[in-house]
């Protein structure tokens, strides 16, 4: 069985303009609103929920390391990996 695990994030992205936040994190909800989740659930997929990211900051001005929001990206990846592991342990493919 497959599972649907949303992991919305803007972490690591450059803002579209100063003071703005990228809109990439809206993609999972847009797909849900478009009916994709409902159709997949009807076909037998399980809804595995959402892994929320840390807060997005345009940290380039504060001497960020190589990637924007590097620490938050690593933390998000660790949480996501744990949730993927949980899904696999339940014999589901996220």
Coordinates of N, CA and C in Angstrom, one line a residue:
X1 N 0.8 -1.2 0.0 CA 0.0 0.0 0.0 C 0.9 1.2 0.0
X2 N 0.4 2.2 -0.7 CA 1.2 3.5 -0.7 C 0.6 4.4 0.4
X3 N 1.3 5.4 0.8 CA 0.8 6.4 1.7 C 1.3 7.8 1.2
X4 N 0.4 8.7 1.5 CA 0.7 10.1 1.1 C 1.2 10.9 2.3
X5 N 2.5 11.3 2.2 CA 3.1 12.1 3.3 C 3.5 13.4 2.8
X6 N 2.9 14.5 3.2 CA 3.2 15.8 2.8 C 4.4 16.3 3.6
X7 N 5.3 17.0 2.9 CA 6.4 17.6 3.6 C 6.7 19.0 3.0
X8 N 5.7 19.9 3.2 CA 5.9 21.3 2.6 C 7.0 22.1 3.2
X9 N 7.8 22.7 2.3 CA 8.8 23.6 2.8 C 9.3 24.6 1.8
X10 N 9.7 25.7 2.3 CA 10.4 26.8 1.5 C 11.8 26.8 1.9
X11 N 12.3 26.0 2.8 CA 13.6 26.1 3.3 C 14.6 25.9 2.2
X12 N 15.7 26.7 2.2 CA 16.7 26.7 1.2 C 16.5 27.5 0.0
X13 N 15.3 28.0 -0.2 CA 15.0 28.8 -1.4 C 15.2 30.3 -1.2
X14 N 15.6 30.9 -2.3 CA 15.7 32.4 -2.3 C 14.3 33.0 -2.3
X15 N 14.0 34.0 -1.6 CA 12.7 34.6 -1.7 C 12.5 35.3 -3.1
X16 N 11.2 35.3 -3.5 CA 11.0 35.9 -4.9 C 11.3 37.4 -4.9
X17 N 11.2 38.0 -3.8 CA 11.6 39.4 -3.6 C 11.9 39.7 -2.2
X18 N 12.6 40.8 -1.9 CA 12.9 41.1 -0.5 C 11.7 41.1 0.4
X19 N 11.8 40.4 1.5 CA 10.7 40.4 2.5 C 9.6 39.4 2.2
X20 N 9.7 38.7 1.1 CA 8.6 37.8 0.7 C 9.1 36.4 1.0
X21 N 8.2 35.4 1.1 CA 8.5 34.0 1.3 C 8.1 33.2 0.1
X22 N 9.0 32.3 -0.4 CA 8.6 31.5 -1.5 C 7.3 30.7 -1.3
X23 N 6.6 30.4 -2.4 CA 5.3 29.7 -2.3 C 5.4 28.2 -2.4
X24 N 6.5 27.6 -2.5 CA 6.7 26.2 -2.7 C 5.9 25.4 -1.7
X25 N 5.9 25.8 -0.4 CA 5.3 25.1 0.6 C 3.8 24.9 0.5
X26 N 3.2 25.7 -0.4 CA 1.8 25.6 -0.7 C 1.4 24.4 -1.6
X27 N 2.4 23.8 -2.2 CA 2.2 22.7 -3.2 C 1.3 21.5 -2.7
X28 N 1.7 20.9 -1.5 CA 0.9 19.8 -1.1 C -0.6 20.2 -0.9
X29 N -0.9 21.3 -0.3 CA -2.2 21.7 -0.1 C -2.9 22.0 -1.4
X30 N -2.2 22.6 -2.4 CA -2.8 22.8 -3.7 C -3.2 21.5 -4.4
X31 N -2.3 20.5 -4.2 CA -2.6 19.2 -4.8 C -3.8 18.5 -4.1
X32 N -3.9 18.8 -2.8 CA -5.1 18.3 -2.1 C -6.4 19.0 -2.5
X33 N -6.3 20.3 -2.7 CA -7.4 21.1 -3.1 C -7.9 20.7 -4.5
X34 N -6.9 20.3 -5.4 CA -7.2 19.9 -6.7 C -7.8 18.5 -6.8
X35 N -7.9 17.8 -5.7 CA -8.6 16.5 -5.6 C -7.6 15.3 -5.8
X36 N -6.3 15.5 -5.9 CA -5.4 14.4 -6.0 C -5.4 13.5 -4.8
X37 N -5.4 14.0 -3.6 CA -5.4 13.2 -2.4 C -6.6 12.3 -2.3
X38 N -7.8 13.0 -2.6 CA -9.1 12.2 -2.5 C -9.1 11.1 -3.5
X39 N -8.5 11.3 -4.7 CA -8.5 10.2 -5.7 C -7.6 9.1 -5.3
X40 N -6.4 9.5 -4.7 CA -5.5 8.4 -4.3 C -6.0 7.6 -3.1
X41 N -6.7 8.3 -2.2 CA -7.3 7.6 -1.0 C -8.4 6.7 -1.5
X42 N -9.1 7.1 -2.5 CA -10.2 6.2 -3.1 C -9.6 5.0 -3.7
X43 N -8.3 5.1 -4.2 CA -7.7 3.9 -4.8 C -6.9 3.1 -3.8
X44 N -7.0 3.4 -2.5 CA -6.5 2.6 -1.4 C -5.2 3.2 -0.7
X45 N -4.8 4.4 -1.1 CA -3.7 5.0 -0.4 C -4.1 5.4 1.0
X46 N -3.1 5.5 1.9 CA -3.3 6.0 3.2 C -2.8 7.4 3.4
X47 N -3.5 8.2 4.1 CA -3.0 9.6 4.4 C -2.1 9.5 5.6
X48 N -0.8 9.8 5.4 CA 0.2 9.7 6.4 C 0.4 11.1 7.1
X49 N -0.3 12.1 6.8 CA -0.2 13.4 7.4 C 0.8 14.3 6.8
X50 N 1.3 15.2 7.7 CA 2.2 16.2 7.3 C 3.5 16.3 8.2
X51 N 4.6 16.5 7.6 CA 5.8 16.8 8.4 C 6.1 18.3 8.2
X52 N 5.9 19.0 9.2 CA 6.0 20.5 9.2 C 7.5 20.9 9.2
X53 N 7.9 21.9 8.4 CA 9.3 22.4 8.5 C 9.5 23.4 9.6
X54 N 10.7 23.7 9.8 CA 11.0 24.8 10.7 C 10.7 26.1 10.0
X55 N 10.8 27.2 10.7 CA 10.4 28.5 10.2 C 11.4 29.0 9.1
X56 N 10.9 29.5 8.0 CA 11.7 30.0 6.9 C 12.2 31.4 7.3
X57 N 13.5 31.6 7.1 CA 14.1 32.9 7.3 C 14.9 33.2 6.1
X58 N 14.9 34.4 5.6 CA 15.8 34.9 4.6 C 17.1 35.3 5.3
X59 N 17.9 34.3 5.6 CA 19.0 34.5 6.4 C 20.3 34.8 5.7
X60 N 20.2 35.1 4.4 CA 21.4 35.4 3.6 C 22.1 36.7 4.2
X61 N 21.3 37.6 4.8 CA 21.9 38.8 5.3 C 22.6 38.7 6.6
X62 N 22.4 37.6 7.3 CA 23.1 37.4 8.6 C 24.2 36.4 8.5
X63 N 24.8 36.3 7.4 CA 26.0 35.5 7.2 C 25.7 34.0 7.2
X64 N 24.7 33.6 6.5 CA 24.3 32.2 6.5 C 25.4 31.4 5.9
X65 N 25.4 30.1 6.3 CA 26.4 29.2 5.7 C 26.1 29.0 4.2
X66 N 26.5 27.9 3.7 CA 26.4 27.7 2.3 C 25.0 27.7 1.7
X67 N 24.0 27.3 2.5 CA 22.6 27.2 2.1 C 21.8 28.0 3.0
X68 N 20.7 28.6 2.5 CA 19.8 29.3 3.3 C 19.1 28.3 4.2
X69 N 18.9 28.7 5.5 CA 18.2 27.9 6.4 C 18.8 26.5 6.6
X70 N 20.1 26.4 6.5 CA 20.8 25.1 6.5 C 20.4 24.2 7.7
X71 N 20.4 24.8 8.9 CA 20.1 24.0 10.1 C 18.7 23.5 10.1
X72 N 17.8 24.4 9.7 CA 16.4 24.0 9.6 C 16.1 22.9 8.6
X73 N 16.9 23.0 7.5 CA 16.8 21.9 6.4 C 17.2 20.6 7.0
X74 N 18.3 20.6 7.7 CA 18.8 19.3 8.3 C 17.8 18.8 9.3
X75 N 17.2 19.6 10.1 CA 16.2 19.2 11.1 C 15.0 18.6 10.4
X76 N 14.6 19.3 9.4 CA 13.4 18.9 8.6 C 13.6 17.5 8.0
X77 N 14.8 17.4 7.4 CA 15.2 16.1 6.7 C 15.2 14.9 7.7
X78 N 15.7 15.2 9.0 CA 15.7 14.2 10.0 C 14.3 13.8 10.4
X79 N 13.4 14.8 10.6 CA 12.0 14.5 10.9 C 11.3 13.7 9.8
X80 N 11.6 14.1 8.6 CA 11.0 13.5 7.4 C 11.5 12.0 7.3
X81 N 12.8 11.8 7.5 CA 13.3 10.5 7.4 C 12.7 9.6 8.5
X82 N 12.4 10.1 9.7 CA 11.8 9.3 10.7 C 10.4 8.9 10.3
X83 N 9.7 9.9 9.8 CA 8.3 9.6 9.4 C 8.2 8.6 8.2
X84 N 9.2 8.7 7.3 CA 9.3 7.7 6.2 C 9.6 6.3 6.8
X85 N 10.5 6.3 7.8 CA 10.8 5.0 8.4 C 9.5 4.4 9.1
X86 N 8.7 5.3 9.7 CA 7.5 4.8 10.4 C 6.6 4.2 9.3
X87 N 6.4 4.9 8.2 CA 5.6 4.3 7.1 C 6.1 3.0 6.6
X88 N 7.4 2.9 6.4 CA 8.0 1.6 5.9 C 7.8 0.5 6.9
X89 N 7.9 0.8 8.2 CA 7.7 -0.2 9.2 C 6.3 -0.7 9.3
X90 N 5.3 0.1 8.7 CA 3.9 -0.3 8.7 C 3.6 -0.9 7.3
X91 N 4.7 -1.3 6.6 CA 4.5 -1.9 5.2 C 3.8 -1.0 4.2
X92 N 4.0 0.3 4.4 CA 3.5 1.3 3.4 C 4.6 2.0 2.7
X93 N 4.4 2.3 1.5 CA 5.4 3.0 0.7 C 5.0 4.5 0.6
X94 N 5.7 5.4 1.2 CA 5.4 6.8 1.1 C 5.8 7.4 -0.2

